[in-house]
Structure formats: C-alpha cells, structure tokens
CSV table of N, CA and C in Angstrom, one decimal:
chain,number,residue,atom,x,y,z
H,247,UNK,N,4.7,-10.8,-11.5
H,247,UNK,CA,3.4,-11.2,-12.1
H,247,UNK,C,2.9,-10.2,-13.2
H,248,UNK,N,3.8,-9.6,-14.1
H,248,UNK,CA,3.7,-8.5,-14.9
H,248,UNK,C,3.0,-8.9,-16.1
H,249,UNK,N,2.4,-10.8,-16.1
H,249,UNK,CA,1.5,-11.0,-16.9
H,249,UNK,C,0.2,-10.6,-17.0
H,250,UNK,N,-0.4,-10.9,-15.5
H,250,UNK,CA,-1.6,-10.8,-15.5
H,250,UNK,C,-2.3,-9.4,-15.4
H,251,UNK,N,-3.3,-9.2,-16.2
H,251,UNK,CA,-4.1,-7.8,-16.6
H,251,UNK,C,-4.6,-7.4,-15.3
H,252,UNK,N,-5.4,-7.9,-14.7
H,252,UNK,CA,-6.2,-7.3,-13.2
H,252,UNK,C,-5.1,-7.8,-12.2
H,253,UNK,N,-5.2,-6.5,-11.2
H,253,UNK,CA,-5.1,-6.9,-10.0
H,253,UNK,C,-6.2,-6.8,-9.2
H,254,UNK,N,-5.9,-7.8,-8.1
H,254,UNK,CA,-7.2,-7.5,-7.4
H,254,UNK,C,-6.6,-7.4,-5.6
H,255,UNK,N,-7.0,-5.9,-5.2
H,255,UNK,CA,-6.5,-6.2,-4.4
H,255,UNK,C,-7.2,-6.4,-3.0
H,256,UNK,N,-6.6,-6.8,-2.2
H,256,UNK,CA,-7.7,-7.3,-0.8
H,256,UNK,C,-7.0,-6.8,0.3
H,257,UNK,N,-7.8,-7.6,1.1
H,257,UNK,CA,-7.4,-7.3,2.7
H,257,UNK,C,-7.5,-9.3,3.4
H,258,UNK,N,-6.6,-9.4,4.5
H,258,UNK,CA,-6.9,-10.3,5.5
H,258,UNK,C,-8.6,-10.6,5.9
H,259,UNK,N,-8.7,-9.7,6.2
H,259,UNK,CA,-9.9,-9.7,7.3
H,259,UNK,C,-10.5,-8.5,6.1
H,260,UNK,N,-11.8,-9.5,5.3
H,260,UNK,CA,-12.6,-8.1,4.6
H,260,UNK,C,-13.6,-9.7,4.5
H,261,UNK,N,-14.9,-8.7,4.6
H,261,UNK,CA,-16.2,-9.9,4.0
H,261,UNK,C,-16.3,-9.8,3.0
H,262,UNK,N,-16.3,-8.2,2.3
H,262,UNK,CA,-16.4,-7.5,1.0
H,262,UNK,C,-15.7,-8.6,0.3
H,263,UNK,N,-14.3,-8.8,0.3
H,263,UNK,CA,-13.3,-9.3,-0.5
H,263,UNK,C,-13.5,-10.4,-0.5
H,264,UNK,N,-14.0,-10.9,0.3
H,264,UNK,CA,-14.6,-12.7,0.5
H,264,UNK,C,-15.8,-12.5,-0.9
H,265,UNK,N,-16.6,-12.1,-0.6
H,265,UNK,CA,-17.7,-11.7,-1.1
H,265,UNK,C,-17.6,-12.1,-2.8
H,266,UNK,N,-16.4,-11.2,-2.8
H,266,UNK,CA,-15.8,-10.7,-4.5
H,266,UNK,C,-15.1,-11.9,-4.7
H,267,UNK,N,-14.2,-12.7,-4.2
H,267,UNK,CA,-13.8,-14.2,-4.6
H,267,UNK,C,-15.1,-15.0,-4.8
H,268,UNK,N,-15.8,-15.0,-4.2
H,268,UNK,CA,-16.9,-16.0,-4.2
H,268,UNK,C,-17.6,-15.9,-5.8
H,269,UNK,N,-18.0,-14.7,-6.2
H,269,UNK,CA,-18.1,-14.3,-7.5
H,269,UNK,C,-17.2,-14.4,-8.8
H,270,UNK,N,-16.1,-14.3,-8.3
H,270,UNK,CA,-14.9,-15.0,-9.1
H,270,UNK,C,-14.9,-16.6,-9.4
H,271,UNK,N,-14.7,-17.1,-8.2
H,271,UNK,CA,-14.7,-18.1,-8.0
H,271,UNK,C,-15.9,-19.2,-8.8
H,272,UNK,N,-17.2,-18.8,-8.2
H,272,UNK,CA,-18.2,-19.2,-8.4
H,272,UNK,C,-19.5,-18.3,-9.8
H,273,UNK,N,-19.6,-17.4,-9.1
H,273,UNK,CA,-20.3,-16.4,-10.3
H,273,UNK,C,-19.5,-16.7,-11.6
H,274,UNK,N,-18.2,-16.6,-11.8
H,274,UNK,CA,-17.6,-16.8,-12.8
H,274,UNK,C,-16.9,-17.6,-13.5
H,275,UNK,N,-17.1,-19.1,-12.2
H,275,UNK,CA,-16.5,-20.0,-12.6
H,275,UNK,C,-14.9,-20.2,-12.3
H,276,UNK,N,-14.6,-19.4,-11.8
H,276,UNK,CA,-12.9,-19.1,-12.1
H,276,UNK,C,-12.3,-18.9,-13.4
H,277,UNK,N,-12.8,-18.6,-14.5
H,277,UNK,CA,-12.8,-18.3,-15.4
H,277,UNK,C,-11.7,-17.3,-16.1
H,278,UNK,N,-11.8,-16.1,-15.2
H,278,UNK,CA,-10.1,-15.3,-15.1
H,278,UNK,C,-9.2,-15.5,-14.4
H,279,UNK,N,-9.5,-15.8,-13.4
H,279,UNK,CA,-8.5,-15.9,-12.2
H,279,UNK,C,-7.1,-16.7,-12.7
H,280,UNK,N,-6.7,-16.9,-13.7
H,280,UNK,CA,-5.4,-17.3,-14.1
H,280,UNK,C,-5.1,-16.1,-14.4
H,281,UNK,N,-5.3,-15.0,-14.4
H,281,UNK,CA,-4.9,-14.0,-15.5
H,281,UNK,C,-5.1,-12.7,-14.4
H,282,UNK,N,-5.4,-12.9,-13.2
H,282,UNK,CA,-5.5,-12.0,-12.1
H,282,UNK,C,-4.5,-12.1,-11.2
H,283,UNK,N,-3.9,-11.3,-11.1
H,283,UNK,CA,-2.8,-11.0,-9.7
H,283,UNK,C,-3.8,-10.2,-8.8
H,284,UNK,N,-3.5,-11.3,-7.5
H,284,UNK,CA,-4.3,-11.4,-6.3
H,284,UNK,C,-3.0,-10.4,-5.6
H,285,UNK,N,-3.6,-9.3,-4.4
H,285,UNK,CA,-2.4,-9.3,-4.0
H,285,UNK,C,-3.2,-8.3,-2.5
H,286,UNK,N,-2.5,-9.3,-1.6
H,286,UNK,CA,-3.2,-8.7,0.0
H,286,UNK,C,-2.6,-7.3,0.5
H,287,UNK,N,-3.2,-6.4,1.2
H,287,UNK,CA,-2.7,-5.7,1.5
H,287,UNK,C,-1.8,-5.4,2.6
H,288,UNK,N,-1.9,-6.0,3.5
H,288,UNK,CA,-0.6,-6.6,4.4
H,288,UNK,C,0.7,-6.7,4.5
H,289,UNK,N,0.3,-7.7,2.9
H,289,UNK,CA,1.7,-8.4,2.8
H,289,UNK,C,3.0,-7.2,2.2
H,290,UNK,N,2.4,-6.0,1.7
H,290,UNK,CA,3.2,-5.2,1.4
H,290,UNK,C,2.3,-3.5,1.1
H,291,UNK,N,3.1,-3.4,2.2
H,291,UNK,CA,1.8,-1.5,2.9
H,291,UNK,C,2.4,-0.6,1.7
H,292,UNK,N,3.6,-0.7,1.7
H,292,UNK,CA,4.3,0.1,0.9
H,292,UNK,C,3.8,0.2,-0.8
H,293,UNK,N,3.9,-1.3,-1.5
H,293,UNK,CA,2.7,-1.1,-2.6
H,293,UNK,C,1.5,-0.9,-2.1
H,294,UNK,N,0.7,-1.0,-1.2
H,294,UNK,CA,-0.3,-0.9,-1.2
H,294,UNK,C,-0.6,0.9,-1.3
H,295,UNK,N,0.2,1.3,-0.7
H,295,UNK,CA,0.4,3.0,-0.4
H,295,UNK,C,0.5,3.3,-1.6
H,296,UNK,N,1.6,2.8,-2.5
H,296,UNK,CA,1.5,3.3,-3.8
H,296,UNK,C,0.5,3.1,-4.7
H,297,UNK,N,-0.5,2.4,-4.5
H,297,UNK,CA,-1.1,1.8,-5.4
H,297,UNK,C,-2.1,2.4,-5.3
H,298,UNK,N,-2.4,2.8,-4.0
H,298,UNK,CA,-3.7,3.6,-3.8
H,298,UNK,C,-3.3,5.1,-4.3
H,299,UNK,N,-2.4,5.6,-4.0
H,299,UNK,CA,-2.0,7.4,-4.3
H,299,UNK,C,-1.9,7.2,-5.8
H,300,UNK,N,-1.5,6.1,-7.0
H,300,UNK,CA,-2.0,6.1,-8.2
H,300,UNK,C,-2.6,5.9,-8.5
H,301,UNK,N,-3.7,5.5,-7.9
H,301,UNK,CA,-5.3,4.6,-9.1
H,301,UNK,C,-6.5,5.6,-7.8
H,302,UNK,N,-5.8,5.9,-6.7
H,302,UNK,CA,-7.0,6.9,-5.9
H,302,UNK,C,-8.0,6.2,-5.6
H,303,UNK,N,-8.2,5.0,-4.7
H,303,UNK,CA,-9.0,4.1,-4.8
H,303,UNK,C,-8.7,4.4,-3.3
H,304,UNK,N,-10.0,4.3,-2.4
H,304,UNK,CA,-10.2,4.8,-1.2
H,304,UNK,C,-11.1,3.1,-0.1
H,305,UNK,N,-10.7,1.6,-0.8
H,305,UNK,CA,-11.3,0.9,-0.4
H,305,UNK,C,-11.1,-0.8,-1.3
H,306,UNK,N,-11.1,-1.3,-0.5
H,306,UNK,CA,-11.1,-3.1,-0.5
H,306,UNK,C,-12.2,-3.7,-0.6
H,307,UNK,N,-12.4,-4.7,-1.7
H,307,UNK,CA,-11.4,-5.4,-2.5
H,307,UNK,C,-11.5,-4.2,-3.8
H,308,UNK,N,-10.5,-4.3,-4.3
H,308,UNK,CA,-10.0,-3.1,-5.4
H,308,UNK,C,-10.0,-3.6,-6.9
H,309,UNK,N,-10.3,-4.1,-7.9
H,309,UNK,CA,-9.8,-4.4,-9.2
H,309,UNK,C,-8.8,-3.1,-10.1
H,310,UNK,N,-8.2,-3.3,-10.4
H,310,UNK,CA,-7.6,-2.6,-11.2
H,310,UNK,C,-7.0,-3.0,-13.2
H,311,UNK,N,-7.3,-2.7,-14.1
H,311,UNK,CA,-7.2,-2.8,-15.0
H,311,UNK,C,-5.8,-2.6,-15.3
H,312,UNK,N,-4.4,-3.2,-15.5
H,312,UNK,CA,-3.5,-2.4,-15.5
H,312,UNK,C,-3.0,-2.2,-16.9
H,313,UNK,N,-3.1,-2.8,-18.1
H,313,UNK,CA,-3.1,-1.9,-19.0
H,313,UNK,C,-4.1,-0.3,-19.4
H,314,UNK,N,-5.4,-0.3,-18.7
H,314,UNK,CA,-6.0,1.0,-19.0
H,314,UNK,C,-5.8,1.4,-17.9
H,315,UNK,N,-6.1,1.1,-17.0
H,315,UNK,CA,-6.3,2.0,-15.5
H,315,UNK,C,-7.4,2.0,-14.6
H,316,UNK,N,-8.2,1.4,-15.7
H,316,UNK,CA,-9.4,1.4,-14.9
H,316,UNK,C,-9.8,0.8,-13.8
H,317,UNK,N,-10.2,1.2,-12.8
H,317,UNK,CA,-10.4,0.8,-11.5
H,317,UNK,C,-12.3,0.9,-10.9
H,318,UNK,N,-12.1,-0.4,-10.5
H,318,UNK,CA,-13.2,-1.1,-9.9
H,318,UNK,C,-13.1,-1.2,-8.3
H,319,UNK,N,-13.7,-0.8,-7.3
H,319,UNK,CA,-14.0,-0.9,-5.9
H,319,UNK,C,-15.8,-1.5,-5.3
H,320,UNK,N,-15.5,-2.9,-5.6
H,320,UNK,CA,-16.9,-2.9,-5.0
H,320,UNK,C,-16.6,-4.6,-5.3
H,321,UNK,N,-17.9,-5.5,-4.3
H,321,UNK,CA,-18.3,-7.0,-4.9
H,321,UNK,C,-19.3,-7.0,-4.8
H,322,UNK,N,-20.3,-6.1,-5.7
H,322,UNK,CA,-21.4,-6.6,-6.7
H,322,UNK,C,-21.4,-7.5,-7.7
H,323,UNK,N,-21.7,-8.8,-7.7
H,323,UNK,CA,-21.7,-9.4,-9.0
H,323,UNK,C,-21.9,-9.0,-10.6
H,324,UNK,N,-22.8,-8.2,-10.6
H,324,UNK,CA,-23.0,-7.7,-12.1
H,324,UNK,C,-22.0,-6.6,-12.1
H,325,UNK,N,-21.4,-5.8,-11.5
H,325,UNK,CA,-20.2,-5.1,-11.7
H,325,UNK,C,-19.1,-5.6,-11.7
H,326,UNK,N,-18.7,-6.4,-10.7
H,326,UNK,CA,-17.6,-7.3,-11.2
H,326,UNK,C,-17.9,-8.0,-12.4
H,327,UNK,N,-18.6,-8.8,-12.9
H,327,UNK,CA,-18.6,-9.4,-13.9
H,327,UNK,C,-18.4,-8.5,-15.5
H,328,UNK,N,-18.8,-7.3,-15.2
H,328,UNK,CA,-18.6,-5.9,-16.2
H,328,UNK,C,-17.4,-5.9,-16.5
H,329,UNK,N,-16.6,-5.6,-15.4
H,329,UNK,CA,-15.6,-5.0,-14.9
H,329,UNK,C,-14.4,-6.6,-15.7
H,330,UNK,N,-14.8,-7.4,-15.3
H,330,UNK,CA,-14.0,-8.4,-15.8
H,330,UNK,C,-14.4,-9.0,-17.9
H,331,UNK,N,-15.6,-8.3,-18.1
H,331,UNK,CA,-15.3,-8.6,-19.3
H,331,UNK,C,-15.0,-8.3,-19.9
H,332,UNK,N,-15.0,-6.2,-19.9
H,332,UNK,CA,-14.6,-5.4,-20.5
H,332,UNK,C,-12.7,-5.0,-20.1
H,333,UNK,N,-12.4,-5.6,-19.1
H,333,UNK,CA,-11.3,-5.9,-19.0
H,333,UNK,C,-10.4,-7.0,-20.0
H,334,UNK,N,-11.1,-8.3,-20.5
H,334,UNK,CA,-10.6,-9.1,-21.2
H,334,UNK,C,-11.4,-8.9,-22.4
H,335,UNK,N,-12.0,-8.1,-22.6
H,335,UNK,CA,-12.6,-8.4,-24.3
H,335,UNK,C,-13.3,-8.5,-24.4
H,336,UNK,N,-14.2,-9.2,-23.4
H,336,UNK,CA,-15.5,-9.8,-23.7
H,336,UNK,C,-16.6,-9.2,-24.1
C-alpha cells in the first residue's frame, strides 16, 4: 500500500481509535480515507515495533505522514482534521 500518504494506525480493542474513524468517517466524510493505509496493530507486532522506534510515537490511534514524517497521536476532531489537511494540501 506504498500509495497511500497517511497511515493510520490502530488497535483491536481502542475507543480512542473508534473515536478517530468516526471523525474520518463522518467529521470528514470519508473524504481521505482512499488514500489512508489503515493498519491494526495485532496484525503485525513486528511493524508495529518498527514503527513506533521510528516515528517515537508512544500511543493509539497513530496518524503518520509518510512522505514528511509527521506524526499525529490523538482523536480530537479539529486535530485530526489539521493533521489530514496539511497532510494532503489542503
């Protein structure tokens, strides 16, 4: 999925990350979400391990910028929504 700009990453079991789809989903319409790689943390510890020791991100749900790097940890709506525009341009 080396297309899409954000990842976003989650957990099974998080409200937080419920929280932050709902805002995606709805706050935003789904509006990026073609262009976000979703990716649980479960399903692969090993990226997850990596992912955290490079971007230093100490918590779920995660956004990551992966052309700049920039990294988002939180589902506040008006920060995600930041976070997602200045990520695409907006």
């Amino acid at each position: 999925m080396s297309d899409k700009k954000v990842l976003m990453i989650t957990k099974r079991v998080c409200p937080y990350c419920e929280r932050a789809k709902v805002v995606l989903n709805k706050g935003l319409e789904g509006k990026y979400n073609d262009r976000i790689e979703f990716f649980v943390r479960e399903d692969d510890e090993k990226r997850f391990s990596d992912l955290r020791e490079k971007y230093h991100f100490l918590t779920v749900p995660t956004f990551i910028d992966k052309k700049t790097g920039d990294v988002l940890s939180d589902s506040k709506p008006e920060t995600i929504t930041a976070f997602m525009k200045k990520a695409f341009g907006e």
